Amino acid sequence: MSKITLAHGAGGKETANLLESMIFSRVENRLKKVKGGLGIDHPDDSALIPIEDGKFLVVSTDSYTVSPIFFPGGDIGKLAICGSINDVLVMGGLPIAMLDTIVVEEGFPMDMLKRIIDSMVEILTAENIALIGGDFKVMPRGHIDKIVISTTGIGVSENPIVDLNIQPGNRIIVSGCLGEHGATIMALQHGLNVDMLQSDVKPLTGLFKPLMKHFTNVVKAAGDPTRGGLSMLLNNWAKSSGNLIYVDESKIPLSDSVRKYSEMLGVDPLHLASEGVAILAVDGEAAEEVLEFVRNLGFDDAAIIGDVKKDESFQGLVIIRSEIGGLRVLEPPAGEIVPRIC
Amino acid sequence: MSKITLAHGAGGKETANLLESMIFSRVENRLKKVKGGLGIDHPDDSALIPIEDGKFLVVSTDSYTVSPIFFPGGDIGKLAICGSINDVLVMGGLPIAMLDTIVVEEGFPMDMLKRIIDSMVEILTAENIALIGGDFKVMPRGHIDKIVISTTGIGVSENPIVDLNIQPGNRIIVSGCLGEHGATIMALQHGLNVDMLQSDVKPLTGLFKPLMKHFTNVVKAAGDPTRGGLSMLLNNWAKSSGNLIYVDESKIPLSDSVRKYSEMLGVDPLHLASEGVAILAVDGEAAEEVLEFVRNLGFDDAAIIGDVKKDESFQGLVIIRSEIGGLRVLEPPAGEIVPRIC
């Protein structure tokens, strides 16, 4: 009898296949009919609902199961709120409201719950986002490991960024060093010392708000490389747009710590989750200007790492030029990677 | 050190106190400022976001942890979808879209997952609701008991029903027999034979859609008595409106099975969850007409069970006239009740 494996939840190939066969293939996008507007045309965490004057609501939901629940740089509460904020931002939305559900284990210390909720409230307050609804459940001891949080982020967008708009000639910009969150959680799960590591979890409002204001229609696609990392995100873009995405590995910003830990843990850093990094596909002619703008916003490690190309032989693939030379196909991650990474 | 108890998750007094101290007291309703419109003024599962021409989006989120996950009348998937549909309906919204997150245990049988998703898809299709986004996570074996589902329902409303509008003179209508879901789950958890029981879980669209069309501004408040049952819902209404709610116990529709099992299990059926029943507070003069209308929609057991009254001495309380005579205060449920009821 077929059973769920950790790989089904890793956000890689197995997750995509499972969701395609069980869900996507069986639900029609009725929103188009209901509202006469733009819905989703491909698997995505966010959806657009037309409201007024050409504006859209951007809605996104995720569940957070990260373990450990406290880690250098944040905790499950901060992760959950930032995750939904960033999912709204990468669709070109400005987050205005949030809903949350908290499912916690009987016997969970009240002071830990307070710390987690403190983190959530702190980010919501700083970002001026209203908490407009939620749910709270307790499961008996042993029925759940500590706590699981789900968040639904709601934003408003005048110019939604829909990943399908990606085109040959676009250039790929990364806003900062990749894999810091994934490396931190993976190292903690392996009982390693993490003094050199810290999760990058943060809201990307400081990047997207000015970017959207200054560069309308220049940003063709945007995403945050969480589960499955840069590799999964670029493979999704290549596949959904039918283009080849070419990446120069030597240009990818990676910290020395993430490099070291990835080597130690035997994992490709391009498969590791970031929780405070954006990937942009921008109009080729404006790419250098956008990069300069992003760096001036304080994203010092931002870099142009590759290009979208039309290529009949390699359409739908990501090709990476290795640091040591030579080209290879960058496969989407498969297998277990890291359980409970986010 | 203070710890989370099952009572904190039971949806009664302890849940209300915990959420008030940890969350509600610490988040401001910023939506009012952001959108200049109507937000939430009191703890509620649903929120209103103004969109265009006086219309509102109605948004609601919940997590479902029910155990067992399959039960007579439904399963956790049907429960999750119906739960969010009904939360939108009771705010006067017509559901148009849904988001879901599924967190499942490693080793969970694939065919069971398929049955659960089948249930979800079946209701969504029948109700013409678009699944516009979601998330799927796997937790390692032993980290979660089988499966937890969160759903976020989105609807549109021209005439939102806000429970604060409840007034003296309103009459209380119940759409059907209470506690069927709660009694079923509780009996299963106690290993009892449940041949006589079946969960009432169903979407209430067939009630609210025609009701909203024919009785604008007549329905002053609406709710579905899930966790904490009729008792919790009426106590919330009494408290938030500052009125006395008077209930005639002999008028409350209860099936013989629920009566028998409640007695056997030593639980007040008014504390048991329903998942396909609506409670309405309607304009007193129209109450008989509304009742007739509701019954003609096929809700044969619908009944007027009580009244909203102005009473200085008992404001904020629910007073029940017992079947055997005499008046008593109907307290909101406290303590554990039933873990994992929804």
XYZ file of C-alpha atoms in Angstrom:
684
model
C 0.000 0.000 0.000
C 1.347 3.382 -1.020
C 2.204 5.710 1.843
C 3.193 9.322 2.381
C 6.946 9.833 2.702
C 8.938 12.789 3.971
C 9.922 13.437 0.348
C 6.251 14.161 -0.452
C 6.509 17.128 1.895
C 9.952 18.378 0.894
C 8.692 20.808 -1.727
C 10.565 19.120 -4.538
C 9.597 16.786 -7.390
C 7.577 14.387 -5.219
C 5.480 17.209 -3.735
C 4.771 18.611 -7.188
C 3.748 15.204 -8.552
C 1.514 14.404 -5.578
C -0.282 17.755 -5.677
C -0.682 17.562 -9.445
C -2.290 14.118 -9.343
C -4.352 14.585 -6.176
C -5.442 18.210 -6.361
C -4.494 20.426 -9.316
C -5.714 17.977 -11.939
C -9.078 17.709 -10.202
C -10.041 21.277 -9.367
C -11.019 23.744 -12.002
C -10.150 27.381 -11.567
C -13.675 28.586 -10.949
C -12.590 31.981 -9.720
C -12.221 33.152 -13.304
C -15.846 32.382 -13.964
C -17.106 33.727 -10.666
C -15.283 37.041 -10.774
C -14.507 37.410 -14.470
C -10.913 38.152 -13.613
C -7.531 36.707 -13.070
C -7.109 33.507 -11.137
C -4.238 31.088 -10.960
C -3.072 29.317 -14.070
C -0.385 27.285 -12.409
C 0.423 25.907 -8.966
C 1.263 28.871 -6.758
C 1.026 29.800 -3.098
C -0.784 33.022 -3.907
C -3.930 33.904 -5.786
C -5.304 37.143 -7.209
C -8.883 38.289 -6.741
C -9.966 41.365 -8.750
C -11.584 44.021 -6.538
C -11.931 47.573 -7.883
C -10.321 50.026 -10.323
C -8.048 47.326 -11.715
C -6.772 46.437 -8.258
C -6.408 42.926 -6.933
C -6.431 41.243 -3.580
C -3.466 38.918 -3.209
C -4.146 35.931 -0.934
C -1.698 33.292 0.221
C -1.717 30.514 2.823
C 0.932 28.242 4.349
C 1.420 25.895 7.282
C 4.600 26.021 9.353
C 6.008 22.918 11.020
C 9.643 23.994 11.519
C 11.729 22.066 14.061
C 13.306 23.287 16.281
C 10.654 25.942 16.909
C 13.244 28.439 18.220
C 16.411 29.005 16.202
C 19.084 31.684 15.722
C 17.374 34.551 13.925
C 13.789 33.713 14.784
C 11.131 31.211 15.733
C 8.106 29.490 14.200
C 5.917 32.545 14.841
C 8.198 34.981 13.044
C 8.652 32.453 10.238
C 4.889 32.020 9.767
C 4.128 35.739 9.630
C 7.134 36.590 7.414
C 6.356 33.648 5.143
C 2.871 34.879 4.304
C 4.019 38.499 4.050
C 6.679 37.487 1.535
C 4.290 35.298 -0.454
C 2.031 38.343 -0.883
C 4.946 40.675 -1.710
C 6.368 38.434 -4.450
C 3.002 38.650 -6.227
C 3.318 42.440 -6.214
C 0.933 42.864 -3.297
C 1.259 45.105 -0.261
C 0.164 43.071 2.782
C -2.678 44.652 4.790
C -4.145 41.796 6.797
C -3.318 38.396 8.241
C -5.227 35.422 9.646
C -3.583 32.711 11.718
C -4.345 29.319 13.186
C -2.307 27.877 16.035
C -2.425 24.158 16.866
C -0.493 23.381 20.021
C 0.285 20.275 22.088
C -1.265 19.802 25.511
C 1.406 20.593 28.100
C 3.183 23.138 25.895
C 4.745 25.778 28.176
C 2.698 28.954 28.287
C 5.808 31.165 28.295
C 7.017 29.588 25.044
C 3.626 30.204 23.452
C 3.849 33.798 24.631
C 7.320 34.195 23.094
C 6.040 32.834 19.784
C 2.986 35.091 19.773
C 5.247 38.016 20.769
C 7.254 37.388 17.599
C 4.111 37.335 15.501
C 2.686 40.515 17.038
C 6.033 42.299 16.731
C 6.268 41.734 12.976
C 2.578 42.509 12.396
C 2.922 45.784 14.323
C 6.132 46.830 12.588
C 4.602 46.062 9.187
C 1.253 47.712 10.017
C -0.659 44.539 9.177
C -4.002 43.843 10.886
C -4.625 40.438 12.446
C -8.242 40.003 11.370
C -9.043 36.423 12.316
C -7.762 33.111 13.509
C -8.229 29.854 15.302
C -6.636 28.141 18.295
C -6.672 24.397 18.911
C -5.025 22.077 21.426
C -4.184 18.451 20.588
C -3.627 15.908 23.372
C -0.057 15.134 24.465
C 1.739 13.080 21.825
C -0.748 13.930 19.065
C 1.378 16.788 17.734
C 5.014 17.740 18.253
C 4.769 21.087 20.079
C 3.120 23.510 17.654
C 2.007 24.029 14.066
C 0.997 27.475 12.797
C -0.882 28.348 9.618
C -1.080 31.872 8.273
C -3.084 33.461 5.493
C -1.762 36.763 4.191
C -3.928 39.274 2.351
C -2.572 42.164 0.332
C -3.608 44.668 -2.307
C -1.869 45.007 -5.659
C -2.210 47.487 -8.488
C 0.343 45.682 -10.616
C 0.392 41.985 -9.815
C 3.547 40.092 -10.657
C 2.528 36.872 -12.347
C 5.349 34.420 -12.930
C 3.927 33.454 -16.324
C 5.113 36.813 -17.667
C 8.714 35.671 -17.617
C 10.298 36.137 -21.064
C 13.525 35.416 -22.942
C 15.871 38.345 -22.358
C 14.898 38.707 -18.695
C 17.744 38.606 -16.226
C 17.683 36.843 -12.857
C 18.504 38.895 -9.739
C 19.002 37.435 -6.260
C 18.540 39.900 -3.374
C 20.955 38.293 -0.919
C 22.913 35.272 0.267
C 21.005 32.034 -0.210
C 20.231 29.093 2.068
C 20.902 30.715 5.457
C 17.592 29.517 6.917
C 17.892 26.007 5.519
C 21.487 25.571 6.642
C 20.640 26.799 10.151
C 17.685 24.440 10.624
C 19.483 21.489 9.046
C 22.559 22.015 11.239
C 20.354 22.241 14.356
C 18.563 19.031 13.378
C 21.955 17.330 13.094
C 23.002 18.621 16.529
C 25.788 20.768 15.101
C 27.099 23.981 16.608
C 25.414 26.857 14.792
C 27.356 29.836 16.177
C 28.289 30.806 12.615
C 24.754 30.453 11.255
C 21.542 32.449 11.536
C 18.219 32.170 9.734
C 17.612 34.981 7.260
C 13.875 35.069 8.067
C 12.533 38.588 7.564
C 9.774 40.472 5.742
C 10.844 41.657 2.283
C 8.642 44.767 2.399
C 11.698 47.038 2.438
C 12.657 45.577 -0.922
C 9.339 45.204 -2.727
C 7.556 48.388 -1.656
C 10.114 50.783 -3.204
C 10.853 48.399 -6.069
C 7.196 48.225 -7.136
C 6.931 52.002 -6.902
C 9.955 52.723 -9.099
C 9.905 49.851 -11.576
C 6.367 49.191 -12.796
C 6.310 46.417 -15.407
C 10.053 45.910 -15.166
C 9.861 43.053 -12.675
C 8.386 40.210 -14.727
C 8.461 37.510 -12.067
C 9.346 37.313 -8.399
C 9.589 34.547 -5.848
C 11.165 33.624 -2.560
C 13.208 30.449 -2.621
C 11.841 28.690 0.475
C 11.318 24.894 0.426
C 13.413 23.440 -2.366
C 15.576 26.569 -2.589
C 16.733 28.471 -5.682
C 16.818 25.222 -7.611
C 13.083 24.505 -7.173
C 12.046 28.084 -7.871
C 14.034 28.427 -11.107
C 12.898 25.011 -12.295
C 9.277 26.063 -11.727
C 9.855 29.242 -13.730
C 11.620 27.404 -16.553
C 8.912 24.755 -16.733
C 5.891 27.070 -16.524
C 7.292 29.570 -19.049
C 8.830 26.978 -21.382
C 12.145 28.837 -21.437
C 15.693 27.866 -20.599
C 17.091 29.552 -17.498
C 20.836 29.886 -17.490
C 22.656 30.463 -14.194
C 26.290 31.368 -13.540
C 27.140 29.595 -10.280
C 30.085 31.910 -9.565
C 27.672 34.846 -9.331
C 25.350 33.250 -6.755
C 25.773 34.948 -3.368
C 26.558 32.329 -0.723
C 28.099 32.970 2.688
C 31.188 31.052 3.736
C 29.186 29.496 6.580
C 26.507 28.129 4.282
C 29.197 26.777 1.940
C 30.982 25.041 4.815
C 27.871 23.582 6.408
C 26.473 22.446 3.058
C 29.674 20.563 2.382
C 29.667 19.082 5.871
C 25.998 18.054 5.578
C 26.330 16.823 2.002
C 23.592 19.039 0.613
C 23.476 21.355 -2.409
C 23.106 24.917 -1.035
C 20.925 25.709 -4.048
C 18.361 23.285 -2.563
C 18.355 25.005 0.836
C 15.533 27.295 1.911
C 15.890 31.042 2.310
C 13.193 32.933 4.225
C 14.273 36.509 3.556
C 15.589 36.476 -0.001
C 13.836 37.420 -3.239
C 14.523 36.132 -6.725
C 13.501 38.510 -9.502
C 13.230 38.082 -13.246
C 13.582 41.596 -14.671
C 13.557 43.215 -18.063
C 17.081 42.700 -19.447
C 17.706 46.336 -20.325
C 16.791 47.552 -16.851
C 18.580 44.786 -14.956
C 21.719 46.719 -14.020
C 19.629 49.691 -12.886
C 17.380 47.437 -10.776
C 20.428 45.764 -9.233
C 21.884 49.150 -8.284
C 18.525 50.200 -6.810
C 18.220 46.977 -4.791
C 21.751 47.325 -3.442
C 21.041 50.921 -2.432
C 18.088 49.653 -0.399
C 20.621 47.835 1.775
C 20.672 44.481 0.022
C 24.453 44.563 -0.359
C 24.841 40.999 -1.595
C 22.296 41.329 -4.401
C 23.570 40.019 -7.724
C 22.568 39.223 -11.279
C 23.035 35.474 -11.460
C 21.621 34.462 -14.809
C 19.372 34.895 -17.825
C 16.147 33.645 -19.332
C 16.759 32.315 -22.834
C 14.803 30.892 -25.691
C 16.283 27.534 -26.533
C 14.377 24.822 -28.362
C 16.655 22.012 -27.154
C 16.661 22.888 -23.502
C 13.287 24.529 -22.963
C 11.891 24.132 -19.476
C 15.313 23.396 -17.996
C 17.748 25.229 -15.750
C 21.353 25.045 -16.937
C 24.084 26.065 -14.527
C 27.651 27.016 -15.379
C 29.635 25.469 -12.545
C 32.210 27.477 -10.576
C 34.843 24.969 -11.654
C 33.694 25.237 -15.276
C 31.338 23.175 -17.408
C 27.585 23.206 -17.835
C 25.085 20.905 -16.153
C 21.352 20.675 -15.764
C 20.282 21.978 -12.330
C 17.640 19.417 -11.388
C 14.823 20.315 -9.013
C 15.494 18.801 -5.607
C 14.173 15.303 -5.006
C 13.995 13.103 -1.943
C 13.883 14.051 1.675
C 16.238 17.082 1.868
C 15.322 18.536 5.283
C 12.126 17.586 7.134
C 10.285 20.387 8.969
C 12.418 23.134 7.423
C 9.535 25.618 7.421
C 5.331 26.739 35.172
C 2.037 27.360 33.449
C 1.213 24.963 30.619
C -1.365 24.582 27.867
C -4.234 22.268 28.791
C -6.874 20.619 26.626
C -9.370 23.072 28.127
C -7.446 25.932 26.460
C -8.403 24.411 23.126
C -11.994 23.467 23.923
C -13.487 26.707 22.649
C -14.999 27.611 26.012
C -14.085 30.029 28.785
C -10.404 29.060 28.950
C -9.923 29.534 25.192
C -11.564 32.950 25.348
C -9.398 34.055 28.282
C -6.169 32.796 26.710
C -6.826 34.467 23.368
C -7.907 37.696 25.056
C -4.730 37.942 27.130
C -2.271 36.662 24.519
C -3.641 38.052 21.267
C -6.734 40.259 21.186
C -5.485 42.654 23.854
C -2.228 43.122 21.971
C -3.241 43.620 18.365
C -4.976 46.717 17.220
C -7.505 46.529 14.433
C -5.386 48.242 11.836
C -7.634 47.222 8.969
C -9.954 50.115 9.780
C -7.116 52.555 9.271
C -5.711 50.842 6.222
C -8.959 50.456 4.328
C -11.178 53.049 5.997
C -13.880 50.460 6.411
C -15.297 47.808 8.606
C -13.027 45.457 10.457
C -13.654 43.278 13.453
C -14.704 44.821 16.717
C -14.841 41.594 18.668
C -13.287 38.143 18.555
C -14.743 36.371 15.532
C -13.697 33.700 13.067
C -14.507 35.945 10.122
C -13.480 39.385 9.014
C -14.879 41.881 6.535
C -12.763 43.740 3.984
C -14.516 46.496 1.999
C -14.004 46.111 -1.766
C -16.331 47.997 -4.128
C -19.845 49.452 -4.359
C -20.491 48.803 -0.702
C -19.540 45.153 -1.045
C -17.280 43.273 1.323
C -14.990 40.299 1.148
C -15.648 37.922 4.022
C -12.576 35.973 5.120
C -12.377 33.182 7.662
C -9.757 30.639 8.719
C -9.774 27.515 10.894
C -7.630 24.480 11.648
C -9.186 21.033 11.877
C -7.773 18.354 14.170
C -10.813 16.056 14.505
C -10.214 12.491 15.735
C -11.182 10.026 14.366
C -10.556 11.487 10.914
C -13.325 9.385 9.328
C -16.729 9.289 11.038
C -20.363 8.598 10.144
C -21.479 11.487 7.967
C -18.082 12.721 6.856
C -14.365 13.053 7.404
C -11.795 15.720 8.293
C -11.711 16.975 4.685
C -15.457 17.528 4.424
C -15.434 19.092 7.899
C -12.667 21.547 6.990
C -14.296 22.724 3.762
C -17.819 22.928 5.254
C -16.461 24.702 8.332
C -14.981 27.583 6.355
C -17.987 27.738 4.007
C -20.311 28.072 6.997
C -18.118 30.652 8.717
C -18.398 32.814 5.585
C -22.154 32.211 5.237
C -22.972 33.213 8.813
C -21.353 36.603 8.122
C -23.747 37.058 5.187
C -21.122 36.149 2.609
C -21.453 33.903 -0.431
C -18.306 31.739 -0.605
C -16.381 32.035 -3.879
C -12.897 30.767 -3.063
C -10.978 28.556 -0.655
C -7.358 28.007 0.340
C -6.184 24.946 2.237
C -3.120 23.617 3.997
C -2.647 19.921 4.677
C -0.106 18.688 7.235
C 0.186 14.919 7.203
C 2.200 12.286 9.074
C 4.923 10.349 7.326
C 3.575 6.863 6.550
C -0.029 8.067 6.199
C -1.772 5.778 3.683
C -2.062 7.410 0.287
C -5.560 5.999 -0.287
C -6.813 7.657 2.909
C -5.345 10.979 1.796
C -7.093 10.505 -1.521
C -10.430 9.830 0.202
C -10.032 12.983 2.282
C -9.124 15.124 -0.728
C -12.020 13.529 -2.636
C -14.360 14.809 0.079
C -12.882 18.288 -0.163
C -13.069 18.406 -3.959
C -16.626 17.040 -3.946
C -17.950 19.836 -1.719
C -15.955 22.537 -3.529
C -17.303 21.361 -6.882
C -20.911 21.086 -5.683
C -20.696 24.566 -4.146
C -18.901 26.105 -7.155
C -16.043 27.329 -4.982
C -12.553 27.741 -6.490
C -9.551 26.262 -4.708
C -7.122 29.132 -5.285
C -4.129 28.219 -3.157
C -2.689 25.958 -0.547
C 0.213 24.230 1.101
C 1.208 20.621 1.751
C 3.619 19.522 4.473
C 4.739 16.171 5.844
C 5.877 15.735 9.461
C 8.013 12.747 10.469
C 6.314 9.695 11.992
C 5.173 10.430 15.550
C 5.403 14.218 15.121
C 1.711 14.558 14.267
C -1.252 12.232 14.694
C -2.268 11.481 11.089
C -3.434 14.763 9.584
C -4.331 18.394 10.337
C -6.072 20.562 7.752
C -6.457 24.345 7.738
C -8.858 26.134 5.432
C -9.408 29.789 4.618
C -12.755 30.645 3.078
C -13.351 33.782 1.041
C -16.768 35.120 0.152
C -18.497 38.266 -1.053
C -21.251 40.013 0.847
C -23.542 42.913 0.009
C -25.179 42.852 3.416
C -22.789 41.542 6.032
C -24.321 40.092 9.176
C -22.412 41.479 12.131
C -23.286 39.906 15.464
C -23.030 43.287 17.211
C -26.349 44.266 15.583
C -28.279 41.970 17.897
C -31.042 43.899 19.697
C -33.696 43.439 22.362
C -36.829 42.127 20.676
C -34.887 39.813 18.342
C -35.936 36.180 18.427
C -33.551 33.215 18.301
C -34.078 30.604 15.589
C -32.237 27.272 15.378
C -32.184 25.647 11.924
C -32.029 22.013 13.046
C -31.251 19.419 15.703
C -28.215 20.347 17.781
C -25.086 18.465 18.799
C -25.153 15.636 16.236
C -21.511 16.160 15.251
C -20.281 16.515 18.816
C -22.184 13.470 20.079
C -20.890 11.350 17.179
C -17.229 12.260 17.710
C -17.457 11.995 21.484
C -19.118 8.573 21.286
C -16.432 7.356 18.847
C -13.688 8.633 21.153
C -15.275 6.629 23.980
C -15.415 3.496 21.822
C -19.217 3.413 21.837
C -21.400 2.014 19.088
C -22.541 4.925 16.928
C -25.083 3.206 14.686
C -27.711 5.687 15.852
C -25.514 8.745 15.355
C -24.223 10.685 12.375
C -22.369 13.977 12.107
C -24.516 16.797 10.736
C -21.547 18.297 8.829
C -22.788 20.081 5.701
C -22.596 23.436 3.939
C -25.404 25.803 4.952
C -25.546 27.501 1.555
C -29.032 26.104 0.910
C -30.206 28.001 3.965
C -28.311 31.287 3.774
C -28.427 31.992 0.037
C -32.260 32.179 -0.183
C -32.540 33.648 3.313
C -30.225 36.565 2.486
C -32.115 37.179 -0.741
C -35.557 37.346 0.848
C -34.851 38.860 4.258
C -32.403 41.758 3.966
C -31.815 43.416 7.336
C -34.135 40.994 9.089
C -31.376 38.596 10.180
C -29.492 40.603 12.821
C -26.958 37.973 13.802
C -26.031 34.488 12.656
C -23.629 31.831 13.822
C -22.947 28.135 13.704
C -22.621 26.473 17.098
C -19.433 24.466 16.565
C -16.890 24.160 19.417
C -18.693 24.949 22.683
C -22.109 24.436 21.100
C -25.248 26.560 21.439
C -24.220 27.521 24.944
C -20.953 29.181 23.859
C -22.529 30.948 20.908
C -25.427 32.453 22.861
C -23.125 33.485 25.700
C -20.893 35.290 23.179
C -23.916 37.101 21.756
C -25.249 38.027 25.194
C -21.859 39.278 26.348
C -20.917 41.242 23.231
C -24.355 42.891 22.896
C -24.892 43.437 26.626
C -28.363 41.905 26.454
C -30.051 39.030 28.244
C -30.782 36.030 26.035
C -33.701 33.933 27.232
C -34.025 30.350 25.973
C -36.900 27.901 26.379
C -35.233 24.480 26.679
C -38.395 22.626 25.634
C -38.244 24.341 22.234
C -34.624 23.310 21.447
C -34.556 20.650 18.718
C -32.592 17.630 19.935
C -32.740 14.126 18.503
C -33.459 11.192 20.776
C -30.006 9.783 19.956
C -28.188 12.930 21.042
C -30.290 13.046 24.237
C -29.455 9.415 25.041
C -25.745 9.665 24.274
C -25.399 12.962 26.153
C -26.907 11.354 29.226
C -24.674 8.314 28.842
C -21.566 10.463 28.376
C -22.514 12.933 31.090
C -22.324 15.987 28.872
C -24.755 18.868 28.325
C -25.976 18.584 24.700
C -26.054 22.387 24.560
C -22.242 22.251 24.832
C -21.881 19.820 21.919
C -20.733 20.969 18.494
C -22.977 21.089 15.434
C -21.354 21.411 12.010
C -24.430 21.957 9.851
C -26.758 24.042 11.998
C -27.313 27.790 12.018
C -28.445 29.980 14.888
C -30.157 33.203 13.822
C -31.204 36.290 15.750
C -34.007 37.830 13.698
C -36.249 40.829 13.933
C -39.043 39.852 16.330
C -41.915 40.834 14.062
C -40.589 38.763 11.148
C -39.547 35.742 13.219
C -42.567 33.527 12.475
C -42.294 34.332 8.774
C -38.567 33.533 8.743
C -39.195 30.259 10.582
C -41.809 29.239 8.004
C -39.403 30.170 5.194
C -36.548 28.169 6.752
C -38.771 25.118 7.240
C -39.921 25.333 3.624
C -36.261 25.168 2.574
C -36.187 21.678 4.025
C -35.009 22.479 7.546
C -37.933 20.635 9.136
C -36.649 20.798 12.702
C -36.102 24.558 12.713
C -37.573 26.271 15.753
C -37.808 29.569 17.604
C -36.078 28.802 20.879
C -35.777 32.120 22.643
C -35.613 35.904 22.768
C -33.167 38.742 23.201
C -34.245 40.974 26.088
C -33.136 44.128 27.763
C -32.634 43.383 31.432
C -30.435 45.453 33.692
C -30.013 42.705 36.278
C -29.052 39.929 33.917
C -27.346 41.730 31.040
C -24.721 39.652 29.247
C -26.202 36.395 30.513
C -28.114 33.508 28.961
C -31.083 32.362 31.058
C -32.683 29.044 30.225
C -36.140 27.830 31.234
C -35.566 24.164 31.983
C -37.789 21.451 30.494
C -38.689 20.375 34.013
C -39.444 23.973 34.983
C -37.417 26.691 36.666
C -34.900 29.189 35.357
C -31.111 28.874 35.476
C -28.122 30.657 34.035
C -26.725 28.757 31.025
C -22.997 29.070 31.628
C -20.535 28.950 28.739
C -18.797 25.580 28.683
C -15.598 25.266 30.693
C -13.005 22.547 31.016
C -12.055 19.831 28.593
C -15.415 18.867 26.992
C -14.241 16.882 23.920
C -10.671 17.074 22.597
C -10.231 17.120 18.810
C -13.944 17.624 18.141
C -13.296 19.681 14.992
